[in-house]
Coordinates of N, CA and C and ligand atoms in Angstrom, one line a residue:
M1087 N -29.4 -43.3 45.3 CA -28.1 -42.7 45.3 C -27.3 -43.1 44.1
T1088 N -26.7 -42.1 43.4 CA -25.9 -42.5 42.2 C -24.4 -42.7 42.6
A1089 N -23.8 -43.8 42.0 CA -22.4 -44.1 42.3 C -21.5 -43.1 41.7
E1090 N -20.4 -42.8 42.3 CA -19.3 -41.9 41.8 C -18.9 -42.5 40.4
P1091 N -18.7 -41.6 39.4 CA -18.2 -42.0 38.1 C -16.8 -42.7 38.3
R1092 N -16.6 -43.7 37.6 CA -15.3 -44.4 37.7 C -14.3 -43.8 36.7
P1093 N -13.1 -43.6 37.1 CA -12.1 -43.0 36.2 C -11.7 -43.9 35.0
V1094 N -11.6 -43.4 33.8 CA -11.1 -44.1 32.7 C -10.0 -43.3 32.0
A1095 N -9.0 -44.0 31.6 CA -7.9 -43.3 30.9 C -8.2 -43.3 29.4
V1096 N -8.3 -42.2 28.7 CA -8.7 -42.1 27.3 C -7.6 -41.5 26.4
L1097 N -7.3 -42.2 25.4 CA -6.3 -41.6 24.4 C -6.9 -41.5 23.0
G1098 N -7.1 -40.3 22.6 CA -7.5 -40.0 21.2 C -6.3 -39.9 20.3
G1099 N -6.5 -40.2 19.0 CA -5.4 -40.1 18.1 C -5.8 -40.6 16.7
T1100 N -4.9 -40.5 15.8 CA -5.2 -41.0 14.4 C -4.9 -42.5 14.4
F1101 N -3.9 -43.0 15.2 CA -3.6 -44.4 15.2 C -3.3 -44.9 13.8
D1102 N -2.4 -44.3 13.1 CA -2.1 -44.6 11.7 C -0.7 -45.0 11.5
P1103 N -0.3 -46.2 12.0 CA -1.1 -47.2 12.8 C -0.9 -47.0 14.3
V1104 N -1.7 -47.8 15.0 CA -1.5 -48.0 16.5 C -0.1 -48.6 16.6
H1105 N 0.7 -48.2 17.7 CA 2.0 -48.7 17.9 C 2.2 -49.1 19.4
T1106 N 3.4 -49.6 19.6 CA 3.6 -50.1 21.0 C 3.7 -48.9 22.0
G1107 N 4.1 -47.7 21.5 CA 4.1 -46.6 22.4 C 2.7 -46.3 22.9
H1108 N 1.7 -46.3 22.0 CA 0.3 -46.1 22.4 C -0.1 -47.1 23.5
I1109 N 0.2 -48.3 23.3 CA -0.3 -49.4 24.2 C 0.4 -49.2 25.6
A1110 N 1.7 -49.0 25.6 CA 2.5 -48.8 26.8 C 2.0 -47.6 27.5
L1111 N 1.7 -46.5 26.8 CA 1.2 -45.3 27.4 C -0.1 -45.4 28.1
V1112 N -1.1 -46.0 27.4 CA -2.4 -46.1 28.0 C -2.5 -47.1 29.2
T1113 N -1.7 -48.1 29.1 CA -1.7 -49.1 30.3 C -1.0 -48.4 31.5
A1114 N 0.1 -47.7 31.2 CA 0.8 -47.0 32.3 C -0.1 -46.0 33.0
V1115 N -0.8 -45.2 32.2 CA -1.6 -44.1 32.7 C -2.8 -44.8 33.5
R1116 N -3.4 -45.8 32.9 CA -4.5 -46.5 33.5 C -4.1 -46.9 34.9
D1117 N -2.9 -47.5 35.0 CA -2.4 -48.1 36.3 C -2.1 -46.9 37.3
Q1118 N -1.5 -45.9 36.8 CA -1.1 -44.8 37.7 C -2.4 -44.1 38.2
L1119 N -3.4 -44.0 37.4 CA -4.6 -43.3 37.8 C -5.5 -44.3 38.6
E1120 N -5.1 -45.5 38.7 CA -6.0 -46.6 39.2 C -7.4 -46.6 38.6
A1121 N -7.3 -46.4 37.3 CA -8.6 -46.4 36.5 C -9.0 -47.8 36.2
H1122 N -10.2 -48.0 36.0 CA -10.6 -49.4 35.8 C -10.4 -49.9 34.3
E1123 N -10.3 -48.9 33.4 CA -10.2 -49.2 32.0 C -9.4 -48.1 31.3
A1124 N -8.9 -48.5 30.1 CA -8.3 -47.4 29.2 C -9.0 -47.6 27.9
W1125 N -9.3 -46.4 27.3 CA -10.0 -46.4 26.0 C -9.1 -45.8 24.9
L1126 N -9.1 -46.4 23.8 CA -8.4 -45.8 22.6 C -9.5 -45.3 21.7
V1127 N -9.4 -44.0 21.3 CA -10.5 -43.4 20.5 C -10.0 -42.8 19.2
P1128 N -10.1 -43.7 18.1 CA -9.5 -43.2 16.8 C -10.4 -42.1 16.2
A1129 N -9.7 -41.1 15.7 CA -10.4 -40.0 15.0 C -10.7 -40.4 13.6
R1130 N -11.9 -40.0 13.1 CA -12.3 -40.3 11.7 C -11.4 -39.3 10.8
T1131 N -11.6 -38.0 11.0 CA -10.9 -37.0 10.3 C -10.3 -36.0 11.3
P1132 N -9.0 -36.1 11.5 CA -8.4 -35.1 12.4 C -8.5 -33.7 12.0
S1133 N -8.5 -32.8 12.9 CA -8.7 -31.4 12.5 C -7.5 -30.6 12.2
L1134 N -6.3 -31.0 12.9 CA -5.2 -30.2 12.7 C -4.0 -30.8 11.9
R1135 N -4.4 -31.8 11.2 CA -3.4 -32.5 10.4 C -4.0 -33.1 9.1
T1136 N -3.2 -33.6 8.2 CA -3.7 -34.1 7.0 C -4.4 -35.4 7.3
E1137 N -5.2 -35.8 6.3 CA -6.0 -37.1 6.4 C -5.1 -38.2 6.7
P1138 N -5.5 -39.2 7.5 CA -4.6 -40.4 7.8 C -4.4 -41.1 6.5
V1139 N -3.3 -41.8 6.4 CA -3.0 -42.6 5.2 C -3.9 -43.8 5.1
A1140 N -4.1 -44.5 6.2 CA -4.9 -45.8 6.2 C -6.3 -45.4 6.4
P1141 N -7.2 -46.1 5.6 CA -8.7 -45.8 5.8 C -9.1 -46.2 7.2
A1142 N -10.2 -45.5 7.6 CA -10.7 -45.7 9.0 C -10.9 -47.2 9.4
Q1143 N -11.4 -47.9 8.5 CA -11.8 -49.3 8.9 C -10.5 -50.1 9.1
L1144 N -9.4 -49.8 8.4 CA -8.2 -50.6 8.6 C -7.5 -50.1 9.9
R1145 N -7.6 -48.8 10.2 CA -7.0 -48.3 11.5 C -7.8 -48.9 12.6
L1146 N -9.1 -49.1 12.5 CA -9.9 -49.7 13.5 C -9.5 -51.2 13.7
A1147 N -9.4 -51.9 12.5 CA -9.0 -53.3 12.6 C -7.7 -53.5 13.3
M1148 N -6.7 -52.6 13.0 CA -5.4 -52.7 13.6 C -5.5 -52.5 15.1
L1149 N -6.3 -51.5 15.5 CA -6.5 -51.2 16.9 C -7.2 -52.4 17.6
E1150 N -8.2 -52.9 17.0 CA -8.9 -54.0 17.7 C -8.0 -55.2 17.9
T1151 N -7.2 -55.5 16.9 CA -6.3 -56.6 17.0 C -5.2 -56.4 18.0
A1152 N -4.8 -55.1 18.1 CA -3.7 -54.7 19.1 C -4.2 -54.9 20.5
V1153 N -5.4 -54.6 20.8 CA -5.9 -54.7 22.2 C -6.5 -56.0 22.6
R1154 N -6.6 -56.9 21.6 CA -7.3 -58.2 21.9 C -6.6 -58.9 23.1
A1155 N -5.3 -58.8 23.2 CA -4.6 -59.6 24.3 C -4.3 -58.6 25.4
V1156 N -4.8 -57.4 25.4 CA -4.4 -56.5 26.5 C -5.6 -56.3 27.4
P1157 N -5.7 -56.9 28.6 CA -6.9 -56.7 29.4 C -7.1 -55.3 29.9
G1158 N -8.3 -54.9 29.9 CA -8.6 -53.5 30.4 C -8.4 -52.4 29.4
V1159 N -8.1 -52.7 28.2 CA -8.0 -51.7 27.2 C -9.0 -51.9 26.1
R1160 N -9.8 -50.9 25.7 CA -10.9 -51.1 24.7 C -10.8 -50.0 23.7
V1161 N -11.3 -50.3 22.5 CA -11.4 -49.3 21.4 C -12.8 -48.8 21.4
I1162 N -12.9 -47.5 21.4 CA -14.2 -46.8 21.3 C -14.3 -46.1 20.0
D1163 N -15.3 -46.5 19.1 CA -15.3 -46.0 17.8 C -16.3 -44.8 17.6
I1164 N -16.5 -44.1 18.6 CA -17.5 -43.0 18.6 C -17.2 -42.0 17.6
E1165 N -15.9 -41.7 17.4 CA -15.6 -40.6 16.4 C -15.6 -41.2 14.9
L1166 N -15.4 -42.5 14.8 CA -15.5 -43.0 13.4 C -17.0 -43.1 13.0
R1167 N -17.9 -43.2 13.9 CA -19.3 -43.2 13.6 C -19.9 -41.8 13.4
R1168 N -19.2 -40.8 13.7 CA -19.7 -39.4 13.6 C -19.1 -38.8 12.3
P1169 N -20.0 -38.3 11.4 CA -19.5 -37.7 10.2 C -18.7 -36.4 10.4
G1170 N -17.8 -36.1 9.5 CA -17.1 -34.8 9.6 C -15.9 -34.9 10.4
I1171 N -15.3 -33.7 10.7 CA -14.1 -33.6 11.4 C -14.3 -34.1 12.9
S1172 N -13.3 -34.8 13.4 CA -13.5 -35.4 14.8 C -12.9 -34.4 15.8
Y1173 N -13.8 -33.6 16.3 CA -13.3 -32.6 17.4 C -13.5 -33.3 18.7
T1174 N -12.4 -33.2 19.6 CA -12.5 -33.8 20.9 C -13.6 -33.2 21.7
I1175 N -13.9 -31.9 21.6 CA -15.0 -31.3 22.4 C -16.3 -32.1 22.1
D1176 N -16.6 -32.4 20.9 CA -17.8 -33.1 20.5 C -17.9 -34.5 21.2
T1177 N -16.7 -35.1 21.3 CA -16.7 -36.5 21.9 C -16.9 -36.3 23.4
V1178 N -16.2 -35.3 24.0 CA -16.3 -35.0 25.4 C -17.8 -34.8 25.8
E1179 N -18.5 -34.0 25.0 CA -19.9 -33.7 25.3 C -20.8 -34.9 25.1
A1180 N -20.5 -35.7 24.1 CA -21.3 -36.9 23.8 C -21.1 -37.9 25.0
L1181 N -19.9 -38.1 25.4 CA -19.7 -39.0 26.5 C -20.3 -38.6 27.8
A1182 N -20.3 -37.2 28.0 CA -20.9 -36.7 29.3 C -22.4 -37.0 29.3
V1183 N -23.0 -37.2 28.2 CA -24.4 -37.6 28.2 C -24.6 -39.1 28.2
A1184 N -23.8 -39.8 27.4 CA -24.0 -41.2 27.2 C -23.4 -42.1 28.3
R1185 N -22.3 -41.6 28.9 CA -21.6 -42.4 29.9 C -21.4 -41.6 31.2
R1186 N -22.5 -41.4 31.9 CA -22.4 -40.7 33.1 C -21.7 -41.5 34.2
D1187 N -21.5 -42.8 33.9 CA -20.9 -43.7 34.9 C -19.4 -43.6 34.9
V1188 N -18.8 -42.9 33.9 CA -17.3 -42.8 33.9 C -16.8 -41.4 33.9
L1189 N -15.6 -41.2 34.5 CA -14.9 -39.9 34.5 C -13.7 -40.1 33.5
P1190 N -13.8 -39.5 32.3 CA -12.7 -39.7 31.4 C -11.5 -38.8 31.7
W1191 N -10.4 -39.4 31.8 CA -9.1 -38.6 31.9 C -8.5 -38.6 30.5
W1192 N -8.5 -37.5 29.8 CA -7.9 -37.4 28.5 C -6.4 -37.3 28.5
I1193 N -5.8 -38.3 27.8 CA -4.3 -38.3 27.8 C -3.8 -37.6 26.6
V1194 N -2.8 -36.8 26.8 CA -2.0 -36.2 25.6 C -0.6 -36.3 25.9
G1195 N 0.2 -36.6 24.8 CA 1.6 -36.6 24.9 C 2.1 -35.1 24.9
A1196 N 3.3 -34.9 25.5 CA 3.8 -33.5 25.6 C 3.7 -32.8 24.3
D1197 N 4.0 -33.5 23.2 CA 4.0 -32.8 21.9 C 2.6 -32.3 21.5
A1198 N 1.6 -33.1 21.8 CA 0.2 -32.7 21.5 C -0.3 -31.6 22.5
A1199 N 0.2 -31.8 23.8 CA -0.3 -30.8 24.8 C 0.2 -29.4 24.5
R1200 N 1.3 -29.3 23.9 CA 1.8 -27.9 23.5 C 1.0 -27.2 22.5
H1201 N 0.1 -28.0 21.8 CA -0.8 -27.4 20.8 C -2.2 -27.4 21.2
I1202 N -2.5 -27.7 22.5 CA -3.9 -27.9 22.9 C -4.7 -26.6 22.7
R1203 N -4.1 -25.4 22.8 CA -4.8 -24.2 22.7 C -5.3 -23.9 21.2
E1204 N -4.7 -24.7 20.3 CA -5.2 -24.6 18.9 C -6.4 -25.5 18.6
W1205 N -6.7 -26.3 19.6 CA -7.8 -27.3 19.4 C -9.2 -26.5 19.3
H1206 N -10.1 -27.1 18.6 CA -11.4 -26.6 18.4 C -12.1 -26.3 19.7
R1207 N -12.6 -25.1 19.9 CA -13.3 -24.7 21.1 C -12.5 -25.0 22.4
S1208 N -11.2 -24.7 22.3 CA -10.3 -25.1 23.4 C -10.6 -24.6 24.7
E1209 N -11.2 -23.3 24.8 CA -11.5 -22.8 26.0 C -12.6 -23.6 26.7
E1210 N -13.7 -24.0 25.9 CA -14.7 -24.8 26.5 C -14.2 -26.2 26.9
L1211 N -13.4 -26.7 26.0 CA -12.8 -28.0 26.2 C -12.1 -28.1 27.5
L1212 N -11.2 -27.1 27.7 CA -10.4 -27.0 29.0 C -11.2 -26.7 30.2
G1213 N -12.4 -26.2 29.9 CA -13.3 -25.9 31.1 C -14.0 -27.2 31.5
L1214 N -13.9 -28.2 30.7 CA -14.7 -29.5 31.0 C -13.8 -30.6 31.4
I1215 N -12.7 -30.8 30.7 CA -12.0 -32.1 30.8 C -11.0 -32.2 31.9
H1216 N -10.8 -33.5 32.2 CA -9.7 -33.9 33.1 C -8.6 -34.3 32.1
L1217 N -7.4 -33.8 32.4 CA -6.3 -34.0 31.4 C -5.1 -34.6 32.1
V1218 N -4.5 -35.6 31.3 CA -3.2 -36.2 31.8 C -2.2 -35.9 30.7
V1219 N -1.1 -35.3 31.1 CA 0.0 -35.1 30.1 C 1.1 -36.1 30.4
V1220 N 1.6 -36.8 29.4 CA 2.7 -37.7 29.6 C 3.9 -37.2 28.8
Q1221 N 5.1 -37.6 29.1 CA 6.3 -37.1 28.4 C 6.4 -37.8 27.1
R1222 N 7.1 -37.2 26.1 CA 7.3 -37.8 24.9 C 8.8 -37.8 24.6
A1223 N 9.4 -39.0 24.4 CA 10.8 -39.1 24.1 C 11.2 -38.2 23.0
G1224 N 12.3 -37.5 23.1 CA 12.8 -36.7 22.0 C 12.2 -35.2 22.0
T1225 N 11.4 -35.0 23.0 CA 10.9 -33.6 23.2 C 11.2 -33.1 24.6
P1226 N 11.3 -31.8 24.8 CA 11.7 -31.4 26.2 C 10.6 -31.9 27.2
R1227 N 11.1 -32.0 28.4 CA 10.2 -32.5 29.5 C 9.1 -31.5 29.7
F1228 N 7.9 -32.0 29.8 CA 6.7 -31.1 30.1 C 6.6 -31.1 31.6
D1229 N 6.5 -29.9 32.2 CA 6.3 -29.9 33.7 C 5.1 -29.0 34.1
E1230 N 5.0 -28.9 35.4 CA 3.8 -28.2 35.9 C 3.8 -26.7 35.5
A1231 N 5.1 -26.1 35.4 CA 5.2 -24.7 35.0 C 4.7 -24.5 33.6
E1232 N 5.0 -25.5 32.7 CA 4.5 -25.4 31.4 C 3.0 -25.5 31.3
A1233 N 2.5 -26.4 32.2 CA 1.0 -26.6 32.3 C 0.3 -25.3 32.7
R1234 N 1.0 -24.6 33.7 CA 0.4 -23.3 34.1 C 0.5 -22.3 33.0
S1235 N 1.6 -22.3 32.2 CA 1.8 -21.3 31.2 C 0.7 -21.5 30.1
L1236 N 0.3 -22.7 29.9 CA -0.7 -23.0 28.9 C -2.1 -22.8 29.5
Q1237 N -2.2 -22.4 30.7 CA -3.4 -22.3 31.5 C -4.3 -23.5 31.5
L1238 N -3.6 -24.7 31.6 CA -4.4 -25.9 31.8 C -5.0 -25.9 33.2
P1239 N -6.2 -26.3 33.3 CA -6.9 -26.2 34.6 C -6.2 -26.9 35.7
P1240 N -5.6 -26.2 36.8 CA -4.8 -26.9 37.7 C -5.5 -28.1 38.5
S1241 N -6.7 -27.9 38.8 CA -7.4 -28.9 39.6 C -7.8 -30.2 38.8
R1242 N -7.7 -30.0 37.4 CA -8.1 -31.1 36.6 C -7.0 -31.5 35.6
T1243 N -5.8 -31.2 35.9 CA -4.7 -31.6 35.1 C -3.6 -32.3 35.9
R1244 N -3.2 -33.4 35.4 CA -2.0 -34.1 36.0 C -0.9 -34.3 35.0
V1245 N 0.3 -33.9 35.4 CA 1.5 -34.1 34.5 C 2.2 -35.3 35.1
L1246 N 2.3 -36.3 34.3 CA 3.0 -37.6 34.8 C 4.4 -37.8 34.3
D1247 N 5.2 -38.4 35.1 CA 6.6 -38.6 34.6 C 6.7 -40.0 33.9
I1248 N 5.7 -40.2 33.0 CA 5.7 -41.5 32.3 C 6.3 -41.1 30.9
T1249 N 7.3 -41.8 30.5 CA 7.9 -41.6 29.1 C 7.7 -42.9 28.3
P1250 N 6.7 -43.0 27.5 CA 6.5 -44.2 26.7 C 7.7 -44.5 25.8
P1251 N 7.8 -45.7 25.2 CA 8.8 -46.0 24.2 C 8.8 -45.0 23.1
A1252 N 10.0 -44.7 22.6 CA 10.2 -43.6 21.6 C 9.7 -44.1 20.2
V1253 N 8.4 -44.4 20.0 CA 7.9 -44.9 18.8 C 6.9 -43.8 18.3
S1254 N 6.9 -43.6 17.0 CA 5.8 -42.8 16.4 C 5.2 -43.5 15.2
A1255 N 4.0 -43.1 14.9 CA 3.4 -43.7 13.7 C 4.1 -43.3 12.4
S1256 N 4.6 -42.1 12.4 CA 5.3 -41.6 11.2 C 6.5 -42.5 11.0
E1257 N 7.2 -42.9 12.1 CA 8.4 -43.7 11.9 C 8.0 -45.1 11.4
V1258 N 6.9 -45.6 11.9 CA 6.4 -46.9 11.4 C 6.1 -46.8 9.9
R1259 N 5.4 -45.7 9.5 CA 5.1 -45.6 8.0 C 6.3 -45.5 7.2
A1260 N 7.3 -44.7 7.7 CA 8.5 -44.5 6.9 C 9.3 -45.8 6.8
R1261 N 9.3 -46.6 7.8 CA 10.0 -47.8 7.7 C 9.4 -48.8 6.8
V1262 N 8.0 -48.8 6.8 CA 7.3 -49.7 5.8 C 7.6 -49.2 4.4
A1263 N 7.5 -47.9 4.2 CA 7.8 -47.4 2.8 C 9.2 -47.7 2.4
A1264 N 10.1 -47.8 3.3 CA 11.5 -48.1 3.0 C 11.8 -49.6 2.9
G1265 N 10.8 -50.4 3.1 CA 10.9 -51.9 3.1 C 11.6 -52.4 4.3
R1266 N 11.6 -51.6 5.4 CA 12.3 -52.1 6.6 C 11.3 -52.7 7.6
S1267 N 11.9 -53.4 8.6 CA 11.1 -54.2 9.5 C 10.4 -53.2 10.6
V1268 N 9.2 -53.6 11.0 CA 8.6 -52.8 12.1 C 8.4 -53.7 13.3
T1269 N 9.2 -54.7 13.4 CA 9.1 -55.6 14.5 C 9.4 -54.9 15.8
G1270 N 8.6 -55.0 16.8 CA 8.8 -54.3 18.1 C 8.2 -52.9 18.1
L1271 N 8.0 -52.3 17.0 CA 7.4 -51.0 16.9 C 5.8 -51.1 17.0
V1272 N 5.3 -52.2 16.4 CA 3.9 -52.4 16.4 C 3.6 -53.8 16.9
P1273 N 2.5 -54.1 17.5 CA 2.2 -55.5 17.9 C 2.3 -56.4 16.7
A1274 N 2.7 -57.7 16.9 CA 2.9 -58.6 15.7 C 1.6 -58.7 14.8
A1275 N 0.4 -58.7 15.5 CA -0.8 -58.8 14.6 C -1.0 -57.6 13.8
V1276 N -0.5 -56.4 14.3 CA -0.7 -55.2 13.5 C 0.3 -55.3 12.3
A1277 N 1.5 -55.7 12.6 CA 2.5 -55.9 11.5 C 2.0 -56.8 10.4
H1278 N 1.2 -57.8 10.8 CA 0.6 -58.8 9.9 C -0.4 -58.1 9.0
I1279 N -1.2 -57.2 9.6 CA -2.3 -56.5 8.8 C -1.6 -55.5 7.8
I1280 N -0.5 -54.9 8.3 CA 0.2 -53.9 7.4 C 0.8 -54.7 6.2
A1281 N 1.4 -55.8 6.5 CA 2.0 -56.6 5.4 C 1.0 -57.1 4.4
A1282 N -0.1 -57.7 5.0 CA -1.1 -58.3 4.2 C -1.9 -57.3 3.3
S1283 N -2.1 -56.1 3.8 CA -2.9 -55.1 3.1 C -2.1 -54.2 2.2
G1284 N -0.7 -54.2 2.4 CA 0.1 -53.4 1.5 C 0.1 -51.9 2.0
L1285 N -0.5 -51.7 3.2 CA -0.5 -50.3 3.7 C 0.9 -49.7 3.8
Y1286 N 0.9 -48.4 3.6 CA 2.1 -47.6 3.8 C 3.3 -47.8 2.9
R1287 N 3.2 -48.8 2.0 CA 4.3 -49.2 1.2 C 4.7 -48.0 0.3
S1288 N 3.7 -47.3 -0.2 CA 4.0 -46.1 -1.0 C 3.5 -44.8 -0.4
A1289 N 3.3 -44.9 0.9 CA 2.7 -43.7 1.5 C 3.7 -42.7 1.7
P1290 N 3.3 -41.4 1.6 CA 4.3 -40.4 2.0 C 4.6 -40.5 3.5
A1291 N 5.9 -40.6 3.9 CA 6.2 -40.9 5.2 C 6.1 -39.8 6.2
V1292 N 6.3 -38.6 5.7 CA 6.4 -37.4 6.6 C 5.2 -36.5 6.3
R1293 N 4.6 -35.9 7.4 CA 3.5 -35.0 7.2 C 4.0 -33.6 7.5
Ligands
ATP1327 P1 2.3 -39.5 14.0 O1 3.7 -39.9 14.0 O2 1.5 -39.9 12.8 O3 2.1 -38.0 14.3 P2 1.8 -40.5 16.7 O4 2.8 -41.6 16.9 O5 2.1 -39.2 17.4 O6 1.5 -40.3 15.1 P3 -1.0 -40.3 17.2 O7 -2.1 -41.3 17.0 O8 -1.1 -39.1 16.4 O9 0.4 -41.0 17.1 O10 -1.0 -39.9 18.8 C1 -2.1 -39.8 19.6 C2 -1.6 -39.3 20.9 O11 -0.7 -40.2 21.5 C3 -1.0 -37.9 21.0 O12 -1.4 -37.2 22.2 C4 0.5 -38.2 21.1 O13 1.2 -37.2 21.8 C5 0.5 -39.5 21.9 N1 1.6 -40.4 21.6 C6 1.8 -41.2 20.6 N2 2.9 -41.9 20.7 C7 3.5 -41.5 21.8 C8 4.8 -41.9 22.5 N3 5.6 -42.7 21.9 N4 5.0 -41.2 23.6 C9 4.2 -40.3 24.2 N5 3.0 -39.9 23.6 C10 2.7 -40.5 22.4

């Protein structure tokens, strides 16, 4: 007899850089879903936005240092190891083969959820995945009616009233470029990597 797959909360993103909003978000969703783990999945090359400012290896290093002291949160580098554009559908299909033991619940912030129909092979993707939408500070509240209007699969979609701290990676980059402090916006060890590497000092802050 095969055991039921265990739920895992999964957050994909560019993590340029990972910030306290990401960490608060995945731990809150993991707890609410009673999932045994949360995974952060950095994209190598995102499909719907410009190339990340930080190289993949530094984004990965920042993620790994950020989760070191956070039990039950892991970084999965599957998209960094795959050449080309990082499409979520490819990751979903690869995990369905390689990790039959887990049931991934893909997390999106309300801002990202509103664009999910633009994602690569979105029809197939939405035919497969379990989706969790969380609120994003500064954007209108995402509710069940909006989920229906986007035709998110009702039996595999959960809209949660979790609003993580109002942090964005763009704000972090902009503050570093302006020579301002990012204390509290990123874990201390991430701030250390940013300072030591000179990342974002001259980066274009807005995409
Ligand atoms: P950027 O400012 O560069 O666009 P970001 O802060 O949105 O970056 P990403 O790595 O692009 O971070 O986000 C990955 C996912 O995490 C997306 O689904 C996004 O909606 C969600 N997310 C990121 N930060 C928050 C936050 N503070 N609250 C809710 N959702 C968030």
